[in-house]
XYZ file of C-alpha atoms in Angstrom:
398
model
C 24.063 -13.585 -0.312
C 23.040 -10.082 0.672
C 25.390 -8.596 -1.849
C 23.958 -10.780 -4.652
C 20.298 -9.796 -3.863
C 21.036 -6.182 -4.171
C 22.871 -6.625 -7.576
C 19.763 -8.623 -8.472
C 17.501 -5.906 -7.197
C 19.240 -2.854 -8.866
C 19.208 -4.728 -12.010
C 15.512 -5.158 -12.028
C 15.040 -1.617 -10.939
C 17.130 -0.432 -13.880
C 15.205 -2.725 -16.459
C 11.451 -1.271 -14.461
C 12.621 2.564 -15.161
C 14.165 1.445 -19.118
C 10.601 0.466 -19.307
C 8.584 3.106 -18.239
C 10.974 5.257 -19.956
C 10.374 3.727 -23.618
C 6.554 2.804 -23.317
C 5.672 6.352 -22.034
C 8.068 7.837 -24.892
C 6.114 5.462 -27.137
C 2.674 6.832 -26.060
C 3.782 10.187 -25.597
C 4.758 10.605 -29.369
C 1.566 8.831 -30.641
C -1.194 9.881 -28.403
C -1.844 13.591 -30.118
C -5.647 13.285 -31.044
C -7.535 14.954 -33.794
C -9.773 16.818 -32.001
C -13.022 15.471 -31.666
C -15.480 15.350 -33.980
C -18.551 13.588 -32.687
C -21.647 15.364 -31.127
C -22.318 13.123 -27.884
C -24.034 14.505 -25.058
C -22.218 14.292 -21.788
C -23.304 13.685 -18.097
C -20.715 15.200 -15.708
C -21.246 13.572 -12.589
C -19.906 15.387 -9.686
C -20.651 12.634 -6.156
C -20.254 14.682 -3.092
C -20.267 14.253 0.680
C -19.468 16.864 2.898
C -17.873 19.132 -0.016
C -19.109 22.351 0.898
C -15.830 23.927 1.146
C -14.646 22.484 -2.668
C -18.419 21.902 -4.547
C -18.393 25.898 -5.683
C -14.714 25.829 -6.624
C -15.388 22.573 -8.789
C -18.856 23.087 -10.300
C -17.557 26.531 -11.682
C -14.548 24.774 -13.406
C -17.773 22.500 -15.075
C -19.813 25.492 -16.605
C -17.353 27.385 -18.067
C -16.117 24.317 -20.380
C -15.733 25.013 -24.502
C -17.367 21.625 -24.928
C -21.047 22.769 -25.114
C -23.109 19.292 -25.312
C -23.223 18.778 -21.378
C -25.139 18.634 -18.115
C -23.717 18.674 -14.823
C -25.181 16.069 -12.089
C -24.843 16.808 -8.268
C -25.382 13.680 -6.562
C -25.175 14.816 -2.405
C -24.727 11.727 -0.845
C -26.511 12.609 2.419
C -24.160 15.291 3.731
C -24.565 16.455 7.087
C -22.772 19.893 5.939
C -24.210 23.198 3.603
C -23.187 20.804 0.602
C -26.616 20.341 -0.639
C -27.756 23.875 0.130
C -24.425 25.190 -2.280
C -25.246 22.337 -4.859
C -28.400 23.779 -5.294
C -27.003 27.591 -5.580
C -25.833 26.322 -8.753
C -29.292 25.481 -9.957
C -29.262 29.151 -11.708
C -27.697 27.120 -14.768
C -29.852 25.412 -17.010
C -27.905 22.245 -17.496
C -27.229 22.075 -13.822
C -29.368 18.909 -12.146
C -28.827 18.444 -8.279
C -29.696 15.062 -7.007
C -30.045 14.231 -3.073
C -29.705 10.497 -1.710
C -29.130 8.551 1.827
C -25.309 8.042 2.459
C -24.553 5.059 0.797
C -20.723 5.805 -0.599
C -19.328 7.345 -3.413
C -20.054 3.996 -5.770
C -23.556 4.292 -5.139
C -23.931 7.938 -5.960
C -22.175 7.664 -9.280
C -24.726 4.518 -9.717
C -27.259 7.224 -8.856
C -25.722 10.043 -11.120
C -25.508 7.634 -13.969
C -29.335 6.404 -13.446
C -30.263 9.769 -14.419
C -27.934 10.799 -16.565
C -29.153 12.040 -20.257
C -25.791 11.892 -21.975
C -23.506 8.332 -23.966
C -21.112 9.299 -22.161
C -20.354 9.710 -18.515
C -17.397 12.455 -16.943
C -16.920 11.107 -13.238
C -15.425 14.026 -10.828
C -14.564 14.332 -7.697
C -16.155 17.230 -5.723
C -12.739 18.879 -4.820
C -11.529 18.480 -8.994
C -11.073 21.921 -11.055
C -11.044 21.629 -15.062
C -9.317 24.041 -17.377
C -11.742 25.393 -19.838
C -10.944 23.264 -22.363
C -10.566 20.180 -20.393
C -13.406 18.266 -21.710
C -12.854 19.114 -25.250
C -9.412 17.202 -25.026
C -11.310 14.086 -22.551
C -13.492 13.538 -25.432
C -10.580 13.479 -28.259
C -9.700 9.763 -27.543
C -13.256 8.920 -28.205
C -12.695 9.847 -32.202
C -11.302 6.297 -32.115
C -15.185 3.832 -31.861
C -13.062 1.327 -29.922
C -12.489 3.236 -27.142
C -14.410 2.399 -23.761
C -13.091 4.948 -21.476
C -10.009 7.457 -21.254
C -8.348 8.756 -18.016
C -7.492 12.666 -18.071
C -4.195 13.842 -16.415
C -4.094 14.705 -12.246
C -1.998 17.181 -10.840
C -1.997 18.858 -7.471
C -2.973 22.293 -7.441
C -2.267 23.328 -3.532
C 1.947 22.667 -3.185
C 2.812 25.462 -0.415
C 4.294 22.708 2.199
C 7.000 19.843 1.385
C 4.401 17.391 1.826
C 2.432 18.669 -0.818
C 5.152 19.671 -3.702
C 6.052 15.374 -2.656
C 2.792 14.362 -3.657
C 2.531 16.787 -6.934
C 5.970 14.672 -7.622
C 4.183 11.380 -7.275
C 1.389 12.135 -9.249
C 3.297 13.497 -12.383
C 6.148 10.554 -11.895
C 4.597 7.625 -10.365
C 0.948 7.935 -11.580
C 0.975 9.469 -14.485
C 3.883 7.764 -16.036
C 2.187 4.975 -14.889
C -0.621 5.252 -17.089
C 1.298 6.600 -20.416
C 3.268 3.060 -19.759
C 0.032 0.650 -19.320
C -1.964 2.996 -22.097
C 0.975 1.908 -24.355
C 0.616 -1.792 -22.880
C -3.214 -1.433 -23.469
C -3.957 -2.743 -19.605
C -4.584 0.659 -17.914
C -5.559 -0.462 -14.537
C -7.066 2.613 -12.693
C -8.849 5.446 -14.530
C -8.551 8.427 -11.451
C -11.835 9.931 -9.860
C -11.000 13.270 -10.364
C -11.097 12.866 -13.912
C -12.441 10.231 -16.016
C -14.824 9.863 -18.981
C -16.945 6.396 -19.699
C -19.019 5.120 -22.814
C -21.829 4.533 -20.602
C -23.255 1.962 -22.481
C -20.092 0.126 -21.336
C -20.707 1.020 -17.683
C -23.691 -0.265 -17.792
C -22.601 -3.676 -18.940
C -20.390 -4.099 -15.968
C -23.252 -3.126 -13.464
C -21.988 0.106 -12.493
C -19.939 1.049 -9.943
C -18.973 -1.598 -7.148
C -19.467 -1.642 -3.630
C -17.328 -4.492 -3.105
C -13.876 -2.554 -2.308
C -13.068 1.044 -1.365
C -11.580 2.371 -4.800
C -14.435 2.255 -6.864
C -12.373 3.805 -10.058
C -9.718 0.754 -9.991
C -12.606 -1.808 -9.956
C -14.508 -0.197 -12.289
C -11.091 0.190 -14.420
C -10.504 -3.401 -14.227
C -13.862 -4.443 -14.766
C -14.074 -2.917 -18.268
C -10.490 -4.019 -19.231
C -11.136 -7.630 -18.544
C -13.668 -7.575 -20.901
C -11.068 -6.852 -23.941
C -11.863 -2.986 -24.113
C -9.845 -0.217 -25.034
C -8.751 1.952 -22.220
C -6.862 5.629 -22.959
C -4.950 8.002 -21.369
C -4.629 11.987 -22.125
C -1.664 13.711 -20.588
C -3.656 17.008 -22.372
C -6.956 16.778 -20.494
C -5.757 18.198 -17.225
C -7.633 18.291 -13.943
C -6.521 19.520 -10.825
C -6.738 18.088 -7.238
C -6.500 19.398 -3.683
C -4.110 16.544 -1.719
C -3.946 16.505 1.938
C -2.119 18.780 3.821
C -1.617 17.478 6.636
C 0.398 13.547 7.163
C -2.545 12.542 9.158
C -4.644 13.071 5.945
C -2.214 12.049 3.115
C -1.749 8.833 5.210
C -5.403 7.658 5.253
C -5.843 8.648 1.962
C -2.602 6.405 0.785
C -3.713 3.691 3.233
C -7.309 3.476 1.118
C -5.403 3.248 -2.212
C -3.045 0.327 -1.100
C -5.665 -1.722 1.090
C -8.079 -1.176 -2.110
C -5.610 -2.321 -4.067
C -5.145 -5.336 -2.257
C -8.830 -5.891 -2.515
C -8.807 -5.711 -6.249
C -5.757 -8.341 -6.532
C -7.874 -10.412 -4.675
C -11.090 -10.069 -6.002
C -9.665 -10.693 -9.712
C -7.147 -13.139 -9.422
C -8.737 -15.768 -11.354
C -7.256 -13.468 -14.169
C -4.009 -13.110 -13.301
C -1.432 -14.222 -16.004
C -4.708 -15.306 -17.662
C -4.909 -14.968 -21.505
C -9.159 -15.584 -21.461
C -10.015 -12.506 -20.894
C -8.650 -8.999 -21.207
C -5.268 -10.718 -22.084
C -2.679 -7.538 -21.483
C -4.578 -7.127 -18.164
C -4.195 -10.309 -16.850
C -0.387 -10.947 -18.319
C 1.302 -7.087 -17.805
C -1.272 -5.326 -15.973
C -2.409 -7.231 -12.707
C 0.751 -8.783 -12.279
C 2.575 -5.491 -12.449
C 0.001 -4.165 -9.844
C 1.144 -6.765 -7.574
C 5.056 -6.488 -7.898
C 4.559 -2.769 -7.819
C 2.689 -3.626 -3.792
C 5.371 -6.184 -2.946
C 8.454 -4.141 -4.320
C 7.124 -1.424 -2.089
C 7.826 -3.798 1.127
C 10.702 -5.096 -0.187
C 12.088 -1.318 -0.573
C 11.089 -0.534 3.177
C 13.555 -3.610 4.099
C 15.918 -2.802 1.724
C 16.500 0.535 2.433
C 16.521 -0.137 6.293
C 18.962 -2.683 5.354
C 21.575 -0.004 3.528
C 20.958 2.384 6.877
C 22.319 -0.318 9.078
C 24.732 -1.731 6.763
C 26.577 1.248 6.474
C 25.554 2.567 10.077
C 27.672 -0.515 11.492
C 29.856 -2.074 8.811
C 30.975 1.084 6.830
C 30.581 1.468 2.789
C 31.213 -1.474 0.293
C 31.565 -0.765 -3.636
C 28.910 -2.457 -4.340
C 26.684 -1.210 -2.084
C 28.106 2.379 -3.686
C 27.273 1.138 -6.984
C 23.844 0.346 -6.284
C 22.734 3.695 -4.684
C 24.804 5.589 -7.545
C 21.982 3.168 -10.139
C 18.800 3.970 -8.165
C 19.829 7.764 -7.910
C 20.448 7.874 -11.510
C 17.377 6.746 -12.563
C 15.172 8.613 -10.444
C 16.553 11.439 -11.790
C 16.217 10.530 -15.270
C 12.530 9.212 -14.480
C 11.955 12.918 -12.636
C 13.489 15.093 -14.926
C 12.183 13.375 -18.196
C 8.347 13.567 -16.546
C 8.640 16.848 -15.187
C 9.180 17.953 -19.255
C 6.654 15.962 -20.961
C 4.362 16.995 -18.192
C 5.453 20.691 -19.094
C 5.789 20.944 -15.151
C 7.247 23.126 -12.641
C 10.959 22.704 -12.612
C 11.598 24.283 -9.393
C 9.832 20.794 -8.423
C 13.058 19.031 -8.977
C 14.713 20.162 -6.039
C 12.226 18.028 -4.144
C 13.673 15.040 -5.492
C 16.480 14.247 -2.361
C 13.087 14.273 0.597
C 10.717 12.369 -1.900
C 13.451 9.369 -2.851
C 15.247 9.613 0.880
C 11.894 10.060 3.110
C 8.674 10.349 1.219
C 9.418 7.329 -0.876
C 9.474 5.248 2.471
C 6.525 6.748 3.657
C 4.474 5.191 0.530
C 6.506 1.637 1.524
C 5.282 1.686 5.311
C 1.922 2.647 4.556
C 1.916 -0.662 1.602
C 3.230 -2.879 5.074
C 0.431 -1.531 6.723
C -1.953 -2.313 4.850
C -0.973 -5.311 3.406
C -0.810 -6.557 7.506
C -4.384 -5.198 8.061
C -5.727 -6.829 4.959
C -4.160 -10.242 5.701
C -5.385 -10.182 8.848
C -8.947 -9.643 8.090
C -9.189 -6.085 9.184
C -12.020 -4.226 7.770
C -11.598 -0.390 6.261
C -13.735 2.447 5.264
C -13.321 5.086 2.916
C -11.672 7.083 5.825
C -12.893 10.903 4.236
C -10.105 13.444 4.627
C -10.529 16.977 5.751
C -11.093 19.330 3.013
C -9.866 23.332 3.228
C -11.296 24.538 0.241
C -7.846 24.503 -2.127
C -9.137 24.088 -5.100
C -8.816 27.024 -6.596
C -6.487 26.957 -9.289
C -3.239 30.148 -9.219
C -1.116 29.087 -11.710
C 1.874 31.645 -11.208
C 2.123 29.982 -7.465
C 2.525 26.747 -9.429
């Protein structure tokens, strides 16, 4: 019985990686915009609390951008640091606006950046994010197309001295952003990132804004303009980059957030799962993928717990050869194949033994975790990691 679940299992992993393969091939050889010809005004939103270490870093990225028709918005969020005092430095700039609230969350200071924002359409940043110069320029090229609502920008790690860190520059340029050249292709995108994403606010404001009602604001949000039949983009060209957690304290509360979120969102829109109503690729591909992708990351933990002791006490077994030889294979197609549209590191591909062996397993107990807190009723916050001020982009270290 054992043997026949594993067959079944590598099978369905080989059919998952065909297609993320062939939709990502499909949007990566369609998706190179004109560049963009319209003349909207933008609102760069930057929601900060306790960024004093990343707010200069970022905010300098911002001013320097080729796209001209812009104003930056510092919302502080009540921070108990020198955020606001560095926000303000920055008031030398003529299109820089620094706004000051009570703590209230990230989802209520982009509510607040967006209530006095000038611009149609809305660039939501995190405080530790760094744009290339022409970063916005290539955000906005999706928008040459009237139908679309919002467009996610490409995420990549900037600080990758440690193993932990070159692991998570991995997942973002396999898991996440494959992820989203796959559902961009599917058109059910189901998380546009916070370190870079750009919004018709009109749109926004017919959802009401950011929610408070889980703790990742940009999937709810995301999902919330999907289900109501709009186009969602992804640009592998508009590139921002991100300081991760250094240390496995850090990178686990911050993975924790994502997956108990996540299990919030499942929840709080299942009336459209495998719904055609509303948002129909979002409610047939996109939410239901969003849930295998949580319970296949269980059913790895077991499974690969289940080879360790297998051949730990009962010695190797062709078919148990075969299916390790199928998963290995396909990682590496899946990491070598990203790694060159992504136009990324190579030396990153040596990585690829800790982050399928350890790191992978890592992301599957922190899923168990949090799918046991969230069943049993156990509140969480947005648990704010410790920032060192790595932002600061030095590409031959890359």
């Amino acid at each position: 019985m054992a043997s026949l679940a594993l067959i079944a299992f590598a099978y369905i992993f080989t059919f998952e990686t065909i297609m993320y393969l062939i939709c990502s091939v499909r949007h990566y050889t369609n998706s190179f915009y004109g560049k963009y010809d319209g003349d909207a005004f933008v609102s760069i939103i930057i929601p900060c609390y306790n960024e004093e270490l990343t707010l200069s870093n970022c905010v300098e990225s911002m001013v320097s951008q080729t796209y001209d028709k812009y104003e930056i918005i510092i919302v502080d969020d009540g921070s108990k640091d020198r955020t606001l005092e560095v926000a303000r430095s920055f008031l030398r700039y003529k299109n820089v606006v620094v706004l000051t609230k009570p703590n209230g969350g990230k989802a209520s200071a982009l509510n607040f950046g967006t209530k006095h924002s000038k611009g149609s359409i809305l660039v939501c940043v995190d405080a530790d994010s760094i744009f290339l110069s022409d970063t916005l320029s290539k955000l906005l090229k999706p928008f040459s197309d009237p139908k679309t609502a919002a467009v996610a920008g490409n995420v990549k790690v900037v600080n990758r001295k440690k193993v932990l860190l070159k692991n998570q520059a991995l997942e973002y340029i396999i898991g996440l952003n494959l992820h989203r050249r796959m559902f961009t292709n599917l058109n059910c995108v189901p998380v546009i990132p916070g370190a870079i994403g750009a919004f018709r606010k009109d749109v926004v404001l017919e959802v009401g804004g950011y929610s408070l009602d889980t703790v990742v604001e940009d999937m709810d949000i995301t999902m919330a303009i999907s289900k109501r039949g709009y186009k969602i983009e992804y640009t592998g060209e508009a590139i921002a980059y991100t300081e991760a957690p250094e240390s496995y304290k850090d990178f686990y509360k911050q993975r924790y957030r994502w997956t108990y979120g996540t299990f919030e969102i499942v929840n709080k829109y299942k009336n459209i799962l495998f719904s055609y109503k509303s948002g129909k690729e979002l409610g047939i591909v996109g939410l239901p993928f969003t849930v295998y992708t949580l319970f296949m990351n269980i059913a790895l933990l077991f499974i690969f717990l289940y080879l360790v002791i297998r051949v730990a006490f009962y010695g190797n077994s062709p078919y148990l050869l075969t299916l390790l030889s199928t998963m290995l294979v396909m990682q590496n197609i899946l990491i070598m194949y990203t790694i060159l549209i992504d136009h990324e590191d190579k030396r990153l591909y040596f990585y690829w033994p800790f982050h399928i062996v350890l790191y992978r397993q890592i992301i599957c107990l922190v899923t168990l975790n949090a799918f046991i807190d969230y069943i049993r009723g156990k509140k969480t916050s947005w648990n704010k990691i410790n920032r060192l001020g790595k932002n600061e982009l030095d590409l031959p270290d890359l």
